């Protein structure tokens, strides 16, 4: 790997084809692009020439519009896949096989290909063909039923547990591991990532506690589910909240010291579960006497594991996040959107991550044409052939074409595709 490639990230030189989908698949593609991989997303014809609805999730890749139900479009996709190290698809089981793009076909042409499959229920099982969303997968995996108040309904934890953590993140890890294997064996693998399985593996600690008798299968009755008075949120005088995570004895002691309850006998036995409800009531009364920010200032630097609960805008402006550049506040360069933009989450020594926010490209945009004929496109052509170069298609209709190689290093030819869109590459 050259110095320039290393600076782009540990996956520089890796090409990934992403069959356009929603949620966890694009999240996986974003992670791999953030790590330096060249990700080319194949979008549906209905999305031709439009702005992406997910400018952050779709960052860092170029986009090709293809009708995969058309034999010409599917054949063109195969030629793109021939040049790839990995593929991401998030259709129901059997869909890519019916399109002629299944793993058997793709790996017969490209034996080193890592074929990543993202589903909710998995490739097999009684529910494999059933529709679903994050909430359904985490419900069946047991996670949703464990989150929420004891006397209330389960609380939806956004779509973080199934879609992102148990889905896209786990698929990215599986693809990265299979890429390492392919480098040593010369053979790719099929990576089956199911959100039900991914949710279940995230519950490894809880299942271990349950098996050892240290967890009760009842909401808000345990250490990490809001049952412990020292691991939950509290409402302050202004209606805002604090997050208290004073689990270890030294942090618990610091908590009591700041709020002036060190000598209160009610709080002497931290793990007396019978006293937890009364302890929570007592802490709630104390925290209700000041505003959130007053308490945050009181706990600053005290080592009690107490922090303010922030909204998205507040989180972007928080001094720690600002210092690390985690989520630049809205309107600040180099962000090109009005909302905070999460930066690359994993930071590698020697890498210089680029802010590759999506730009609109298309057949009418000279800017897109110049971008694809720029230095990054030339480097791509030298490496594997001219991918993403827009040229006029025959005929009078305002269609465009992309030049793709029949195979890595093979002679190039053109196929009418519709459009190439630049999603922040360059």
mmCIF file of C-alpha atoms in Angstrom:
data_model
loop_
_atom_site.group_PDB
_atom_site.id
_atom_site.type_symbol
_atom_site.label_atom_id
_atom_site.label_comp_id
_atom_site.label_asym_id
_atom_site.label_seq_id
_atom_site.Cartn_x
_atom_site.Cartn_y
_atom_site.Cartn_z
ATOM 1 C CA UNK A 1 0.000 0.000 0.000
ATOM 2 C CA UNK A 2 1.377 3.393 -0.990
ATOM 3 C CA UNK A 3 1.722 6.301 1.420
ATOM 4 C CA UNK A 4 -1.196 8.068 -0.260
ATOM 5 C CA UNK A 5 -3.373 4.976 0.075
ATOM 6 C CA UNK A 6 -2.470 4.540 3.741
ATOM 7 C CA UNK A 7 -3.416 8.146 4.362
ATOM 8 C CA UNK A 8 -6.830 7.503 2.816
ATOM 9 C CA UNK A 9 -7.558 4.757 5.342
ATOM 10 C CA UNK A 10 -6.836 1.081 6.051
ATOM 11 C CA UNK A 11 -9.260 -0.106 3.343
ATOM 12 C CA UNK A 12 -7.729 2.013 0.581
ATOM 13 C CA UNK A 13 -7.446 -0.045 -2.590
ATOM 14 C CA UNK A 14 -10.555 -2.093 -1.731
ATOM 15 C CA UNK A 15 -13.518 -1.738 -4.071
ATOM 16 C CA UNK A 16 -17.056 -2.428 -2.810
ATOM 17 C CA UNK A 17 -20.219 -2.596 -4.913
ATOM 18 C CA UNK A 18 -23.345 -1.690 -2.940
ATOM 19 C CA UNK A 19 -26.714 -2.735 -4.344
ATOM 20 C CA UNK A 20 -28.859 0.195 -3.249
ATOM 21 C CA UNK A 21 -31.028 -0.452 -0.218
ATOM 22 C CA UNK A 22 -32.097 1.217 3.009
ATOM 23 C CA UNK A 23 -30.902 1.369 6.615
ATOM 24 C CA UNK A 24 -28.204 -1.102 7.625
ATOM 25 C CA UNK A 25 -26.816 -1.794 4.132
ATOM 26 C CA UNK A 26 -26.010 1.859 3.401
ATOM 27 C CA UNK A 27 -24.699 2.214 6.958
ATOM 28 C CA UNK A 28 -22.262 -0.623 6.264
ATOM 29 C CA UNK A 29 -21.259 1.077 2.998
ATOM 30 C CA UNK A 30 -20.705 4.353 4.836
ATOM 31 C CA UNK A 31 -18.427 2.676 7.370
ATOM 32 C CA UNK A 32 -16.360 0.955 4.680
ATOM 33 C CA UNK A 33 -16.104 4.214 2.705
ATOM 34 C CA UNK A 34 -15.075 6.069 5.854
ATOM 35 C CA UNK A 35 -12.295 3.494 6.274
ATOM 36 C CA UNK A 36 -10.975 4.292 2.795
ATOM 37 C CA UNK A 37 -12.707 1.745 0.566
ATOM 38 C CA UNK A 38 -13.961 2.791 -2.847
ATOM 39 C CA UNK A 39 -17.712 2.172 -2.653
ATOM 40 C CA UNK A 40 -19.863 2.320 -5.793
ATOM 41 C CA UNK A 41 -23.590 2.294 -5.110
ATOM 42 C CA UNK A 42 -26.012 0.924 -7.690
ATOM 43 C CA UNK A 43 -29.260 2.890 -7.398
ATOM 44 C CA UNK A 44 -32.694 2.183 -8.832
ATOM 45 C CA UNK A 45 -33.879 3.921 -12.028
ATOM 46 C CA UNK A 46 -36.508 5.878 -10.071
ATOM 47 C CA UNK A 47 -33.654 7.645 -8.246
ATOM 48 C CA UNK A 48 -31.996 8.791 -11.472
ATOM 49 C CA UNK A 49 -30.939 12.440 -11.337
ATOM 50 C CA UNK A 50 -32.364 13.063 -7.863
ATOM 51 C CA UNK A 51 -30.736 14.209 -4.666
ATOM 52 C CA UNK A 52 -30.150 11.506 -2.098
ATOM 53 C CA UNK A 53 -32.590 11.549 0.817
ATOM 54 C CA UNK A 54 -29.795 10.357 3.123
ATOM 55 C CA UNK A 55 -26.817 12.677 2.522
ATOM 56 C CA UNK A 56 -24.843 11.434 5.540
ATOM 57 C CA UNK A 57 -25.618 7.732 5.233
ATOM 58 C CA UNK A 58 -24.756 7.836 1.510
ATOM 59 C CA UNK A 59 -21.541 9.815 1.831
ATOM 60 C CA UNK A 60 -18.215 8.752 0.423
ATOM 61 C CA UNK A 61 -19.329 6.877 -2.688
ATOM 62 C CA UNK A 62 -20.195 7.287 -6.327
ATOM 63 C CA UNK A 63 -23.571 6.193 -7.613
ATOM 64 C CA UNK A 64 -24.634 4.419 -10.795
ATOM 65 C CA UNK A 65 -28.297 4.122 -11.813
ATOM 66 C CA UNK A 66 -29.105 0.646 -13.126
ATOM 67 C CA UNK A 67 -32.285 -1.328 -13.764
ATOM 68 C CA UNK A 68 -31.295 -4.693 -12.336
ATOM 69 C CA UNK A 69 -34.524 -6.268 -13.592
ATOM 70 C CA UNK A 70 -33.387 -5.554 -17.136
ATOM 71 C CA UNK A 71 -30.930 -8.165 -18.498
ATOM 72 C CA UNK A 72 -28.667 -5.415 -19.851
ATOM 73 C CA UNK A 73 -28.597 -3.687 -16.475
ATOM 74 C CA UNK A 74 -27.922 -6.954 -14.634
ATOM 75 C CA UNK A 75 -25.132 -7.829 -17.074
ATOM 76 C CA UNK A 76 -23.552 -4.420 -16.547
ATOM 77 C CA UNK A 77 -23.778 -4.884 -12.788
ATOM 78 C CA UNK A 78 -21.977 -8.209 -13.124
ATOM 79 C CA UNK A 79 -19.129 -6.526 -14.998
ATOM 80 C CA UNK A 80 -18.830 -4.012 -12.198
ATOM 81 C CA UNK A 81 -18.878 -6.824 -9.629
ATOM 82 C CA UNK A 82 -16.105 -8.560 -11.573
ATOM 83 C CA UNK A 83 -13.808 -5.687 -10.536
ATOM 84 C CA UNK A 84 -14.843 -5.655 -6.866
ATOM 85 C CA UNK A 85 -13.394 -7.067 -3.683
ATOM 86 C CA UNK A 86 -16.735 -7.072 -1.872
ATOM 87 C CA UNK A 87 -20.460 -6.631 -2.462
ATOM 88 C CA UNK A 88 -23.260 -5.457 -0.165
ATOM 89 C CA UNK A 89 -26.884 -6.448 -0.756
ATOM 90 C CA UNK A 90 -29.891 -6.087 1.529
ATOM 91 C CA UNK A 91 -32.743 -7.753 -0.370
ATOM 92 C CA UNK A 92 -34.911 -10.573 0.933
ATOM 93 C CA UNK A 93 -33.376 -14.035 0.513
ATOM 94 C CA UNK A 94 -33.491 -15.221 -3.085
ATOM 95 C CA UNK A 95 -33.960 -11.829 -4.757
ATOM 96 C CA UNK A 96 -30.406 -11.434 -6.087
ATOM 97 C CA UNK A 97 -30.506 -15.054 -7.268
ATOM 98 C CA UNK A 98 -33.621 -14.277 -9.319
ATOM 99 C CA UNK A 99 -31.864 -11.222 -10.754
ATOM 100 C CA UNK A 100 -28.906 -13.367 -11.814
ATOM 101 C CA UNK A 101 -26.676 -11.626 -9.261
ATOM 102 C CA UNK A 102 -26.565 -14.280 -6.535
ATOM 103 C CA UNK A 103 -23.356 -15.330 -4.792
ATOM 104 C CA UNK A 104 -22.884 -18.485 -6.869
ATOM 105 C CA UNK A 105 -22.930 -16.510 -10.127
ATOM 106 C CA UNK A 106 -20.801 -13.635 -8.840
ATOM 107 C CA UNK A 107 -18.167 -15.800 -7.158
ATOM 108 C CA UNK A 108 -17.916 -18.102 -10.165
ATOM 109 C CA UNK A 109 -16.806 -15.037 -12.140
ATOM 110 C CA UNK A 110 -14.821 -13.444 -9.297
ATOM 111 C CA UNK A 111 -13.640 -16.134 -6.834
ATOM 112 C CA UNK A 112 -12.085 -13.590 -4.435
ATOM 113 C CA UNK A 113 -15.357 -11.711 -3.999
ATOM 114 C CA UNK A 114 -16.694 -11.259 -0.470
ATOM 115 C CA UNK A 115 -20.493 -11.350 -0.805
ATOM 116 C CA UNK A 116 -22.136 -9.497 2.096
ATOM 117 C CA UNK A 117 -25.831 -10.178 2.721
ATOM 118 C CA UNK A 118 -27.876 -8.004 5.095
ATOM 119 C CA UNK A 119 -31.292 -9.189 6.228
ATOM 120 C CA UNK A 120 -33.501 -8.896 9.279
ATOM 121 C CA UNK A 121 -34.313 -12.569 9.826
ATOM 122 C CA UNK A 122 -31.390 -14.234 8.039
ATOM 123 C CA UNK A 123 -31.121 -16.286 4.864
ATOM 124 C CA UNK A 124 -33.082 -19.197 6.352
ATOM 125 C CA UNK A 125 -35.564 -19.954 9.116
ATOM 126 C CA UNK A 126 -39.373 -19.745 9.356
ATOM 127 C CA UNK A 127 -39.425 -15.934 9.130
ATOM 128 C CA UNK A 128 -36.795 -15.542 6.417
ATOM 129 C CA UNK A 129 -39.313 -14.362 3.797
ATOM 130 C CA UNK A 130 -41.387 -12.211 6.158
ATOM 131 C CA UNK A 131 -41.099 -8.400 6.044
ATOM 132 C CA UNK A 132 -39.922 -6.566 9.128
ATOM 133 C CA UNK A 133 -38.120 -3.575 10.567
ATOM 134 C CA UNK A 134 -35.658 -2.912 13.365
ATOM 135 C CA UNK A 135 -38.409 -2.924 15.999
ATOM 136 C CA UNK A 136 -39.545 -6.408 14.932
ATOM 137 C CA UNK A 137 -36.062 -7.901 14.907
ATOM 138 C CA UNK A 138 -35.061 -6.592 18.334
ATOM 139 C CA UNK A 139 -38.460 -7.647 19.713
ATOM 140 C CA UNK A 140 -38.001 -11.279 18.636
ATOM 141 C CA UNK A 141 -34.342 -11.240 19.769
ATOM 142 C CA UNK A 142 -35.406 -10.275 23.297
ATOM 143 C CA UNK A 143 -33.811 -6.832 23.475
ATOM 144 C CA UNK A 144 -36.933 -4.678 23.167
ATOM 145 C CA UNK A 145 -38.739 -6.412 26.011
ATOM 146 C CA UNK A 146 -35.865 -5.586 28.352
ATOM 147 C CA UNK A 147 -35.908 -1.812 27.732
ATOM 148 C CA UNK A 148 -38.318 0.519 29.496
ATOM 149 C CA UNK A 149 -39.951 1.138 32.876
ATOM 150 C CA UNK A 150 -41.140 -1.740 35.048
ATOM 151 C CA UNK A 151 -44.737 -0.501 35.086
ATOM 152 C CA UNK A 152 -44.822 0.799 31.512
ATOM 153 C CA UNK A 153 -44.399 -0.322 27.929
ATOM 154 C CA UNK A 154 -41.148 -1.315 26.221
ATOM 155 C CA UNK A 155 -39.303 1.756 24.898
ATOM 156 C CA UNK A 156 -38.022 1.873 21.307
ATOM 157 C CA UNK A 157 -34.255 2.668 21.361
ATOM 158 C CA UNK A 158 -34.356 4.448 17.978
ATOM 159 C CA UNK A 159 -33.234 2.025 15.260
ATOM 160 C CA UNK A 160 -29.761 1.677 16.732
ATOM 161 C CA UNK A 161 -29.781 -1.849 18.169
ATOM 162 C CA UNK A 162 -31.017 -3.808 15.145
ATOM 163 C CA UNK A 163 -30.396 -1.720 12.032
ATOM 164 C CA UNK A 164 -27.090 -0.138 12.945
ATOM 165 C CA UNK A 165 -25.364 -2.092 15.723
ATOM 166 C CA UNK A 166 -26.718 -5.564 15.023
ATOM 167 C CA UNK A 167 -26.997 -5.000 11.278
ATOM 168 C CA UNK A 168 -24.724 -2.636 9.370
ATOM 169 C CA UNK A 169 -21.913 -2.551 11.927
ATOM 170 C CA UNK A 170 -21.780 -6.336 12.199
ATOM 171 C CA UNK A 171 -21.886 -6.722 8.421
ATOM 172 C CA UNK A 172 -18.956 -4.320 8.059
ATOM 173 C CA UNK A 173 -16.986 -6.398 10.565
ATOM 174 C CA UNK A 174 -17.886 -9.615 8.761
ATOM 175 C CA UNK A 175 -16.861 -8.183 5.392
ATOM 176 C CA UNK A 176 -13.564 -6.864 6.780
ATOM 177 C CA UNK A 177 -12.774 -10.279 8.305
ATOM 178 C CA UNK A 178 -13.644 -12.062 5.051
ATOM 179 C CA UNK A 179 -11.431 -9.633 3.096
ATOM 180 C CA UNK A 180 -8.492 -10.616 5.307
ATOM 181 C CA UNK A 181 -9.246 -14.278 4.614
ATOM 182 C CA UNK A 182 -9.511 -13.643 0.872
ATOM 183 C CA UNK A 183 -6.106 -11.972 0.876
ATOM 184 C CA UNK A 184 -4.519 -15.122 2.323
ATOM 185 C CA UNK A 185 -6.609 -17.866 0.694
ATOM 186 C CA UNK A 186 -7.594 -16.299 -2.610
ATOM 187 C CA UNK A 187 -11.203 -17.282 -1.979
ATOM 188 C CA UNK A 188 -14.092 -15.028 -1.019
ATOM 189 C CA UNK A 189 -16.921 -15.900 1.342
ATOM 190 C CA UNK A 190 -20.635 -15.262 1.699
ATOM 191 C CA UNK A 191 -21.278 -13.182 4.820
ATOM 192 C CA UNK A 192 -24.803 -13.752 6.198
ATOM 193 C CA UNK A 193 -25.575 -10.940 8.651
ATOM 194 C CA UNK A 194 -29.048 -11.038 10.232
ATOM 195 C CA UNK A 195 -30.281 -8.320 12.568
ATOM 196 C CA UNK A 196 -31.907 -10.861 14.890
ATOM 197 C CA UNK A 197 -28.549 -12.607 15.287
ATOM 198 C CA UNK A 198 -26.719 -9.302 15.612
ATOM 199 C CA UNK A 199 -29.102 -8.143 18.326
ATOM 200 C CA UNK A 200 -28.712 -11.429 20.201
ATOM 201 C CA UNK A 201 -24.908 -11.225 20.218
ATOM 202 C CA UNK A 202 -25.105 -7.726 21.669
ATOM 203 C CA UNK A 203 -26.977 -9.288 24.606
ATOM 204 C CA UNK A 204 -24.018 -11.557 25.435
ATOM 205 C CA UNK A 205 -23.287 -9.782 28.733
ATOM 206 C CA UNK A 206 -26.949 -9.827 29.781
ATOM 207 C CA UNK A 207 -27.358 -13.511 28.944
ATOM 208 C CA UNK A 208 -24.228 -14.251 30.956
ATOM 209 C CA UNK A 209 -25.606 -12.381 33.959
ATOM 210 C CA UNK A 210 -28.942 -14.141 33.537
ATOM 211 C CA UNK A 211 -27.272 -17.551 33.427
ATOM 212 C CA UNK A 212 -25.291 -16.822 36.593
ATOM 213 C CA UNK A 213 -28.333 -15.642 38.526
ATOM 214 C CA UNK A 214 -27.303 -11.991 38.553
ATOM 215 C CA UNK A 215 -30.067 -10.743 36.270
ATOM 216 C CA UNK A 216 -33.843 -10.848 36.604
ATOM 217 C CA UNK A 217 -35.874 -11.191 33.414
ATOM 218 C CA UNK A 218 -38.047 -8.215 34.360
ATOM 219 C CA UNK A 219 -37.688 -4.652 33.105
ATOM 220 C CA UNK A 220 -36.115 -1.984 35.324
ATOM 221 C CA UNK A 221 -35.036 -4.470 37.987
ATOM 222 C CA UNK A 222 -31.339 -4.832 37.230
ATOM 223 C CA UNK A 223 -28.016 -3.070 37.115
ATOM 224 C CA UNK A 224 -28.077 -1.779 33.517
ATOM 225 C CA UNK A 225 -31.790 -1.440 32.747
ATOM 226 C CA UNK A 226 -32.663 1.535 34.946
ATOM 227 C CA UNK A 227 -33.442 -0.509 38.028
ATOM 228 C CA UNK A 228 -30.300 0.551 39.888
ATOM 229 C CA UNK A 229 -30.608 4.090 41.316
ATOM 230 C CA UNK A 230 -26.995 4.753 40.349
ATOM 231 C CA UNK A 231 -27.488 3.771 36.700
ATOM 232 C CA UNK A 232 -30.443 5.681 35.269
ATOM 233 C CA UNK A 233 -31.621 9.152 34.293
ATOM 234 C CA UNK A 234 -33.080 11.837 36.543
ATOM 235 C CA UNK A 235 -35.240 14.862 35.805
ATOM 236 C CA UNK A 236 -33.858 18.217 36.941
ATOM 237 C CA UNK A 237 -35.583 21.461 37.959
ATOM 238 C CA UNK A 238 -35.808 22.698 34.361
ATOM 239 C CA UNK A 239 -37.299 19.480 33.013
ATOM 240 C CA UNK A 240 -34.030 18.366 31.444
ATOM 241 C CA UNK A 241 -32.162 15.254 32.509
ATOM 242 C CA UNK A 242 -28.922 13.874 33.897
ATOM 243 C CA UNK A 243 -27.423 10.470 33.101
ATOM 244 C CA UNK A 244 -26.017 8.795 36.215
ATOM 245 C CA UNK A 245 -23.651 5.847 35.703
ATOM 246 C CA UNK A 246 -21.893 5.613 39.067
ATOM 247 C CA UNK A 247 -21.472 1.825 39.065
ATOM 248 C CA UNK A 248 -18.046 1.249 40.631
ATOM 249 C CA UNK A 249 -17.620 2.031 44.364
ATOM 250 C CA UNK A 250 -15.297 4.986 43.801
ATOM 251 C CA UNK A 251 -17.710 6.596 41.325
ATOM 252 C CA UNK A 252 -20.653 5.950 43.637
ATOM 253 C CA UNK A 253 -18.741 7.601 46.490
ATOM 254 C CA UNK A 254 -18.035 10.620 44.272
ATOM 255 C CA UNK A 255 -21.740 10.832 43.378
ATOM 256 C CA UNK A 256 -22.780 10.925 47.036
ATOM 257 C CA UNK A 257 -20.049 13.444 47.846
ATOM 258 C CA UNK A 258 -21.190 15.935 45.185
ATOM 259 C CA UNK A 259 -24.858 15.784 46.198
ATOM 260 C CA UNK A 260 -24.115 15.724 49.932
ATOM 261 C CA UNK A 261 -25.467 12.275 50.816
ATOM 262 C CA UNK A 262 -22.253 10.568 51.904
ATOM 263 C CA UNK A 263 -23.456 10.104 55.491
ATOM 264 C CA UNK A 264 -27.075 9.220 54.689
ATOM 265 C CA UNK A 265 -27.656 5.618 55.906
ATOM 266 C CA UNK A 266 -30.136 4.979 53.079
ATOM 267 C CA UNK A 267 -27.259 5.041 50.585
ATOM 268 C CA UNK A 268 -24.722 3.096 52.642
ATOM 269 C CA UNK A 269 -25.348 -0.265 50.931
ATOM 270 C CA UNK A 270 -25.055 0.447 47.210
ATOM 271 C CA UNK A 271 -26.224 -2.983 46.048
ATOM 272 C CA UNK A 272 -29.108 -3.497 48.462
ATOM 273 C CA UNK A 273 -31.762 -4.082 45.802
ATOM 274 C CA UNK A 274 -34.565 -3.898 48.349
ATOM 275 C CA UNK A 275 -33.583 -0.284 49.038
ATOM 276 C CA UNK A 276 -33.172 0.702 45.380
ATOM 277 C CA UNK A 277 -36.681 2.184 44.916
ATOM 278 C CA UNK A 278 -36.289 4.427 47.993
ATOM 279 C CA UNK A 279 -32.765 5.383 46.958
ATOM 280 C CA UNK A 280 -34.029 6.364 43.496
ATOM 281 C CA UNK A 281 -36.771 8.483 45.036
ATOM 282 C CA UNK A 282 -34.228 10.222 47.258
ATOM 283 C CA UNK A 283 -31.861 10.965 44.388
ATOM 284 C CA UNK A 284 -34.770 12.184 42.302
ATOM 285 C CA UNK A 285 -35.718 14.713 44.974
ATOM 286 C CA UNK A 286 -32.150 16.009 45.161
ATOM 287 C CA UNK A 287 -31.662 16.345 41.411
ATOM 288 C CA UNK A 288 -34.967 18.191 41.114
ATOM 289 C CA UNK A 289 -33.551 21.077 43.161
ATOM 290 C CA UNK A 290 -31.224 22.390 40.401
ATOM 291 C CA UNK A 291 -31.190 22.713 36.654
ATOM 292 C CA UNK A 292 -29.421 20.201 34.471
ATOM 293 C CA UNK A 293 -26.593 22.563 33.604
ATOM 294 C CA UNK A 294 -26.074 23.512 37.238
ATOM 295 C CA UNK A 295 -25.668 19.862 38.120
ATOM 296 C CA UNK A 296 -23.415 19.281 35.103
ATOM 297 C CA UNK A 297 -21.148 22.077 36.314
ATOM 298 C CA UNK A 298 -21.128 20.625 39.836
ATOM 299 C CA UNK A 299 -20.078 17.187 38.558
ATOM 300 C CA UNK A 300 -17.509 18.451 36.028
ATOM 301 C CA UNK A 301 -14.141 16.880 36.851
ATOM 302 C CA UNK A 302 -15.399 15.025 39.932
ATOM 303 C CA UNK A 303 -15.119 11.532 38.477
ATOM 304 C CA UNK A 304 -18.658 10.464 39.352
ATOM 305 C CA UNK A 305 -19.752 9.343 35.854
ATOM 306 C CA UNK A 306 -22.593 11.869 35.749
ATOM 307 C CA UNK A 307 -23.279 13.747 32.526
ATOM 308 C CA UNK A 308 -26.042 15.899 31.020
ATOM 309 C CA UNK A 309 -28.492 14.283 28.625
ATOM 310 C CA UNK A 310 -28.140 16.346 25.437
ATOM 311 C CA UNK A 311 -30.206 16.722 22.306
ATOM 312 C CA UNK A 312 -28.548 16.467 18.890
ATOM 313 C CA UNK A 313 -27.697 20.150 18.567
ATOM 314 C CA UNK A 314 -26.334 20.322 22.118
ATOM 315 C CA UNK A 315 -24.270 17.194 21.549
ATOM 316 C CA UNK A 316 -22.695 18.711 18.434
ATOM 317 C CA UNK A 317 -21.667 21.806 20.398
ATOM 318 C CA UNK A 318 -20.459 19.984 23.530
ATOM 319 C CA UNK A 319 -16.860 20.939 24.273
ATOM 320 C CA UNK A 320 -15.574 17.346 24.239
ATOM 321 C CA UNK A 321 -17.216 16.483 20.912
ATOM 322 C CA UNK A 322 -16.106 19.823 19.472
ATOM 323 C CA UNK A 323 -12.505 19.208 20.546
ATOM 324 C CA UNK A 324 -12.463 15.804 18.818
ATOM 325 C CA UNK A 325 -14.427 17.015 15.801
ATOM 326 C CA UNK A 326 -16.943 14.242 16.396
ATOM 327 C CA UNK A 327 -20.039 16.065 15.194
ATOM 328 C CA UNK A 328 -19.355 19.510 13.759
ATOM 329 C CA UNK A 329 -22.099 21.968 14.714
ATOM 330 C CA UNK A 330 -24.533 22.955 12.001
ATOM 331 C CA UNK A 331 -23.321 25.541 9.559
ATOM 332 C CA UNK A 332 -19.616 25.161 10.301
ATOM 333 C CA UNK A 333 -17.228 24.189 7.488
ATOM 334 C CA UNK A 334 -16.477 21.736 6.019
ATOM 335 C CA UNK A 335 -20.003 20.435 6.579
ATOM 336 C CA UNK A 336 -22.297 21.199 3.654
ATOM 337 C CA UNK A 337 -25.582 20.539 5.437
ATOM 338 C CA UNK A 338 -27.511 22.449 8.057
ATOM 339 C CA UNK A 339 -27.469 19.588 10.548
ATOM 340 C CA UNK A 340 -24.570 18.091 12.527
ATOM 341 C CA UNK A 341 -22.572 15.584 10.488
ATOM 342 C CA UNK A 342 -21.001 12.669 12.400
ATOM 343 C CA UNK A 343 -17.374 12.280 11.410
ATOM 344 C CA UNK A 344 -15.472 9.041 10.889
ATOM 345 C CA UNK A 345 -15.929 7.082 14.124
ATOM 346 C CA UNK A 346 -12.766 4.933 13.996
ATOM 347 C CA UNK A 347 -9.508 6.846 13.788
ATOM 348 C CA UNK A 348 -6.410 5.120 12.478
ATOM 349 C CA UNK A 349 -2.883 6.398 12.955
ATOM 350 C CA UNK A 350 -1.428 7.678 9.698
ATOM 351 C CA UNK A 351 -4.846 8.070 8.076
ATOM 352 C CA UNK A 352 -6.178 11.483 7.097
ATOM 353 C CA UNK A 353 -9.964 11.048 6.771
ATOM 354 C CA UNK A 354 -11.597 13.328 4.233
ATOM 355 C CA UNK A 355 -15.003 14.952 4.622
ATOM 356 C CA UNK A 356 -16.679 13.444 1.591
ATOM 357 C CA UNK A 357 -20.198 14.774 1.921
ATOM 358 C CA UNK A 358 -22.582 13.960 -0.928
ATOM 359 C CA UNK A 359 -22.727 16.257 -3.956
ATOM 360 C CA UNK A 360 -25.337 16.132 -6.622
ATOM 361 C CA UNK A 361 -24.183 14.782 -9.941
ATOM 362 C CA UNK A 362 -26.011 13.875 -13.132
ATOM 363 C CA UNK A 363 -26.263 14.198 -16.862
ATOM 364 C CA UNK A 364 -26.759 17.966 -16.822
ATOM 365 C CA UNK A 365 -24.041 18.784 -14.322
ATOM 366 C CA UNK A 366 -20.701 19.816 -15.727
ATOM 367 C CA UNK A 367 -19.470 19.754 -12.149
ATOM 368 C CA UNK A 368 -20.172 16.021 -11.991
ATOM 369 C CA UNK A 369 -18.434 15.501 -15.325
ATOM 370 C CA UNK A 370 -15.325 17.295 -14.111
ATOM 371 C CA UNK A 371 -15.364 15.385 -10.831
ATOM 372 C CA UNK A 372 -15.393 12.030 -12.569
ATOM 373 C CA UNK A 373 -12.632 13.081 -14.913
ATOM 374 C CA UNK A 374 -10.524 14.359 -12.019
ATOM 375 C CA UNK A 375 -7.480 12.868 -10.355
ATOM 376 C CA UNK A 376 -9.402 10.287 -8.309
ATOM 377 C CA UNK A 377 -11.102 8.969 -11.456
ATOM 378 C CA UNK A 378 -7.760 8.757 -13.273
ATOM 379 C CA UNK A 379 -6.300 6.834 -10.344
ATOM 380 C CA UNK A 380 -9.264 4.454 -10.448
ATOM 381 C CA UNK A 381 -8.790 3.898 -14.193
ATOM 382 C CA UNK A 382 -5.106 3.154 -13.736
ATOM 383 C CA UNK A 383 -5.942 0.663 -11.014
ATOM 384 C CA UNK A 384 -8.873 -1.248 -12.474
ATOM 385 C CA UNK A 385 -10.300 0.459 -15.497
ATOM 386 C CA UNK A 386 -12.464 3.512 -16.125
ATOM 387 C CA UNK A 387 -15.291 3.287 -13.595
ATOM 388 C CA UNK A 388 -17.756 6.148 -13.340
ATOM 389 C CA UNK A 389 -16.691 8.092 -16.404
ATOM 390 C CA UNK A 390 -19.683 9.772 -18.065
ATOM 391 C CA UNK A 391 -19.822 9.739 -21.866
ATOM 392 C CA UNK A 392 -22.711 10.623 -24.221
ATOM 393 C CA UNK A 393 -24.926 7.660 -25.107
ATOM 394 C CA UNK A 394 -26.106 7.077 -28.659
ATOM 395 C CA UNK A 395 -29.432 8.560 -29.708
ATOM 396 C CA UNK A 396 -31.162 11.802 -29.022
ATOM 397 C CA UNK A 397 -32.675 11.049 -25.593
ATOM 398 C CA UNK A 398 -30.888 12.734 -22.668
ATOM 399 C CA UNK A 399 -29.429 9.473 -21.389
ATOM 400 C CA UNK A 400 -25.860 8.851 -20.352
ATOM 401 C CA UNK A 401 -23.528 5.913 -20.163
ATOM 402 C CA UNK A 402 -20.778 4.685 -17.909
ATOM 403 C CA UNK A 403 -17.697 2.877 -19.141
ATOM 404 C CA UNK A 404 -17.170 -0.418 -17.312
ATOM 405 C CA UNK A 405 -14.629 -3.172 -17.875
ATOM 406 C CA UNK A 406 -15.814 -6.690 -18.707
ATOM 407 C CA UNK A 407 -13.392 -7.926 -16.057
ATOM 408 C CA UNK A 408 -10.514 -6.558 -14.052
ATOM 409 C CA UNK A 409 -7.879 -5.451 -16.544
ATOM 410 C CA UNK A 410 -10.046 -6.381 -19.529
ATOM 411 C CA UNK A 411 -10.899 -4.241 -22.501
ATOM 412 C CA UNK A 412 -13.593 -1.660 -21.749
ATOM 413 C CA UNK A 413 -16.920 -1.174 -23.443
ATOM 414 C CA UNK A 414 -19.944 1.075 -22.875
ATOM 415 C CA UNK A 415 -23.463 0.246 -21.753
ATOM 416 C CA UNK A 416 -26.301 2.716 -21.424
ATOM 417 C CA UNK A 417 -27.125 3.090 -17.729
ATOM 418 C CA UNK A 418 -29.022 6.295 -17.170
ATOM 419 C CA UNK A 419 -26.769 8.305 -14.867
ATOM 420 C CA UNK A 420 -23.721 8.429 -12.750
ATOM 421 C CA UNK A 421 -24.011 10.500 -9.562
ATOM 422 C CA UNK A 422 -21.106 11.642 -7.462
ATOM 423 C CA UNK A 423 -21.683 11.153 -3.753
ATOM 424 C CA UNK A 424 -18.764 13.162 -2.439
ATOM 425 C CA UNK A 425 -15.951 11.244 -4.130
ATOM 426 C CA UNK A 426 -12.860 13.265 -4.865
#
